[in-house]
Amino acid sequence: CSICLDKKTDVATIDCCCHDFCFKCISRSVKTQQNCPLCRKKISKIINLFSSSPYHSNDISKLDWKA
């Protein structure tokens, strides 16, 4: 993961550019900046690729922005 610099876990991609990250890392990142950490394109959705949850994507406009 280019955010935590560790092996990707619970991999998620973002809709604007398809870069992938750990789901926790990118979810935490968009709370401070809604752009891709690699290419700076505007993010509108985080798509959890391997989630066992029925909710596979998060519209970032609905995320809780409190750190």
mmCIF file with all atom_site columns, C-alpha atoms in Angstrom:
data_model
loop_
_atom_site.group_PDB
_atom_site.id
_atom_site.type_symbol
_atom_site.label_atom_id
_atom_site.label_alt_id
_atom_site.label_comp_id
_atom_site.label_asym_id
_atom_site.label_entity_id
_atom_site.label_seq_id
_atom_site.pdbx_PDB_ins_code
_atom_site.Cartn_x
_atom_site.Cartn_y
_atom_site.Cartn_z
_atom_site.occupancy
_atom_site.B_iso_or_equiv
_atom_site.pdbx_formal_charge
_atom_site.auth_seq_id
_atom_site.auth_comp_id
_atom_site.auth_asym_id
_atom_site.auth_atom_id
_atom_site.pdbx_PDB_model_num
ATOM 1  C CA . CYS A 1 1  ? 0.000   0.000  0.000   1.00 0.00 ? 1  CYS A CA 1
ATOM 2  C CA . SER A 1 2  ? 1.443   3.345  -0.986  1.00 0.00 ? 2  SER A CA 1
ATOM 3  C CA . ILE A 1 3  ? -0.097  4.967  2.093   1.00 0.00 ? 3  ILE A CA 1
ATOM 4  C CA . CYS A 1 4  ? 1.125   2.667  4.889   1.00 0.00 ? 4  CYS A CA 1
ATOM 5  C CA . LEU A 1 5  ? 4.017   1.176  2.871   1.00 0.00 ? 5  LEU A CA 1
ATOM 6  C CA . ASP A 1 6  ? 3.046   -2.327 3.963   1.00 0.00 ? 6  ASP A CA 1
ATOM 7  C CA . LYS A 1 7  ? 1.415   -5.280 2.222   1.00 0.00 ? 7  LYS A CA 1
ATOM 8  C CA . LYS A 1 8  ? -2.135  -4.367 1.153   1.00 0.00 ? 8  LYS A CA 1
ATOM 9  C CA . THR A 1 9  ? -4.866  -5.779 3.372   1.00 0.00 ? 9  THR A CA 1
ATOM 10 C CA . ASP A 1 10 ? -8.608  -5.675 2.732   1.00 0.00 ? 10 ASP A CA 1
ATOM 11 C CA . VAL A 1 11 ? -7.850  -4.114 -0.657  1.00 0.00 ? 11 VAL A CA 1
ATOM 12 C CA . ALA A 1 12 ? -9.955  -1.220 -1.916  1.00 0.00 ? 12 ALA A CA 1
ATOM 13 C CA . THR A 1 13 ? -9.827  0.797  -5.108  1.00 0.00 ? 13 THR A CA 1
ATOM 14 C CA . ILE A 1 14 ? -11.064 4.286  -5.836  1.00 0.00 ? 14 ILE A CA 1
ATOM 15 C CA . ASP A 1 15 ? -13.433 5.166  -8.653  1.00 0.00 ? 15 ASP A CA 1
ATOM 16 C CA . CYS A 1 16 ? -11.535 8.072  -10.215 1.00 0.00 ? 16 CYS A CA 1
ATOM 17 C CA . CYS A 1 17 ? -8.346  6.255  -11.224 1.00 0.00 ? 17 CYS A CA 1
ATOM 18 C CA . CYS A 1 18 ? -8.521  2.627  -10.010 1.00 0.00 ? 18 CYS A CA 1
ATOM 19 C CA . HIS A 1 19 ? -5.464  2.942  -7.768  1.00 0.00 ? 19 HIS A CA 1
ATOM 20 C CA . ASP A 1 20 ? -5.705  0.483  -4.900  1.00 0.00 ? 20 ASP A CA 1
ATOM 21 C CA . PHE A 1 21 ? -4.845  0.748  -1.209  1.00 0.00 ? 21 PHE A CA 1
ATOM 22 C CA . CYS A 1 22 ? -5.675  -0.895 2.104   1.00 0.00 ? 22 CYS A CA 1
ATOM 23 C CA . PHE A 1 23 ? -9.336  -0.121 2.765   1.00 0.00 ? 23 PHE A CA 1
ATOM 24 C CA . LYS A 1 24 ? -8.525  1.355  6.195   1.00 0.00 ? 24 LYS A CA 1
ATOM 25 C CA . CYS A 1 25 ? -5.734  3.521  4.772   1.00 0.00 ? 25 CYS A CA 1
ATOM 26 C CA . ILE A 1 26 ? -7.750  5.094  1.976   1.00 0.00 ? 26 ILE A CA 1
ATOM 27 C CA . SER A 1 27 ? -10.812 5.520  4.218   1.00 0.00 ? 27 SER A CA 1
ATOM 28 C CA . ARG A 1 28 ? -8.666  7.403  6.726   1.00 0.00 ? 28 ARG A CA 1
ATOM 29 C CA . SER A 1 29 ? -6.962  9.412  3.977   1.00 0.00 ? 29 SER A CA 1
ATOM 30 C CA . VAL A 1 30 ? -10.182 10.757 2.440   1.00 0.00 ? 30 VAL A CA 1
ATOM 31 C CA . LYS A 1 31 ? -11.214 12.182 5.802   1.00 0.00 ? 31 LYS A CA 1
ATOM 32 C CA . THR A 1 32 ? -8.557  14.860 5.358   1.00 0.00 ? 32 THR A CA 1
ATOM 33 C CA . GLN A 1 33 ? -8.266  15.068 1.581   1.00 0.00 ? 33 GLN A CA 1
ATOM 34 C CA . GLN A 1 34 ? -10.703 13.749 -1.030  1.00 0.00 ? 34 GLN A CA 1
ATOM 35 C CA . ASN A 1 35 ? -8.069  13.208 -3.709  1.00 0.00 ? 35 ASN A CA 1
ATOM 36 C CA . CYS A 1 36 ? -6.103  10.135 -4.716  1.00 0.00 ? 36 CYS A CA 1
ATOM 37 C CA . PRO A 1 37 ? -2.795  10.064 -2.787  1.00 0.00 ? 37 PRO A CA 1
ATOM 38 C CA . LEU A 1 38 ? -0.987  9.044  -5.987  1.00 0.00 ? 38 LEU A CA 1
ATOM 39 C CA . CYS A 1 39 ? -2.475  11.062 -8.850  1.00 0.00 ? 39 CYS A CA 1
ATOM 40 C CA . ARG A 1 40 ? -4.583  13.671 -6.971  1.00 0.00 ? 40 ARG A CA 1
ATOM 41 C CA . LYS A 1 41 ? -7.788  12.997 -8.935  1.00 0.00 ? 41 LYS A CA 1
ATOM 42 C CA . LYS A 1 42 ? -11.017 13.714 -7.043  1.00 0.00 ? 42 LYS A CA 1
ATOM 43 C CA . ILE A 1 43 ? -12.438 10.619 -5.270  1.00 0.00 ? 43 ILE A CA 1
ATOM 44 C CA . SER A 1 44 ? -16.172 10.032 -5.031  1.00 0.00 ? 44 SER A CA 1
ATOM 45 C CA . LYS A 1 45 ? -16.247 6.321  -4.116  1.00 0.00 ? 45 LYS A CA 1
ATOM 46 C CA . ILE A 1 46 ? -14.074 3.783  -2.344  1.00 0.00 ? 46 ILE A CA 1
ATOM 47 C CA . ILE A 1 47 ? -14.732 0.251  -3.556  1.00 0.00 ? 47 ILE A CA 1
ATOM 48 C CA . ASN A 1 48 ? -13.791 -2.558 -1.174  1.00 0.00 ? 48 ASN A CA 1
ATOM 49 C CA . LEU A 1 49 ? -12.742 -5.379 -3.515  1.00 0.00 ? 49 LEU A CA 1
ATOM 50 C CA . PHE A 1 50 ? -12.653 -8.311 -1.116  1.00 0.00 ? 50 PHE A CA 1
ATOM 51 C CA . SER A 1 51 ? -15.146 -7.369 1.574   1.00 0.00 ? 51 SER A CA 1
ATOM 52 C CA . SER A 1 52 ? -17.349 -9.974 3.185   1.00 0.00 ? 52 SER A CA 1
ATOM 53 C CA . SER A 1 53 ? -19.716 -7.141 4.070   1.00 0.00 ? 53 SER A CA 1
ATOM 54 C CA . PRO A 1 54 ? -22.848 -6.523 1.988   1.00 0.00 ? 54 PRO A CA 1
ATOM 55 C CA . TYR A 1 55 ? -21.603 -2.937 1.578   1.00 0.00 ? 55 TYR A CA 1
ATOM 56 C CA . HIS A 1 56 ? -18.816 -3.054 -0.986  1.00 0.00 ? 56 HIS A CA 1
ATOM 57 C CA . SER A 1 57 ? -18.441 0.648  -1.672  1.00 0.00 ? 57 SER A CA 1
ATOM 58 C CA . ASN A 1 58 ? -18.569 3.900  0.227   1.00 0.00 ? 58 ASN A CA 1
ATOM 59 C CA . ASP A 1 59 ? -19.763 7.125  -1.276  1.00 0.00 ? 59 ASP A CA 1
ATOM 60 C CA . ILE A 1 60 ? -17.287 9.479  0.398   1.00 0.00 ? 60 ILE A CA 1
ATOM 61 C CA . SER A 1 61 ? -19.906 12.195 0.701   1.00 0.00 ? 61 SER A CA 1
ATOM 62 C CA . LYS A 1 62 ? -21.591 9.955  3.308   1.00 0.00 ? 62 LYS A CA 1
ATOM 63 C CA . LEU A 1 63 ? -18.489 9.208  5.401   1.00 0.00 ? 63 LEU A CA 1
ATOM 64 C CA . ASP A 1 64 ? -18.166 10.491 8.940   1.00 0.00 ? 64 ASP A CA 1
ATOM 65 C CA . TRP A 1 65 ? -15.559 13.256 8.588   1.00 0.00 ? 65 TRP A CA 1
ATOM 66 C CA . LYS A 1 66 ? -14.664 13.418 12.291  1.00 0.00 ? 66 LYS A CA 1
ATOM 67 C CA . ALA A 1 67 ? -11.112 12.210 12.841  1.00 0.00 ? 67 ALA A CA 1
#
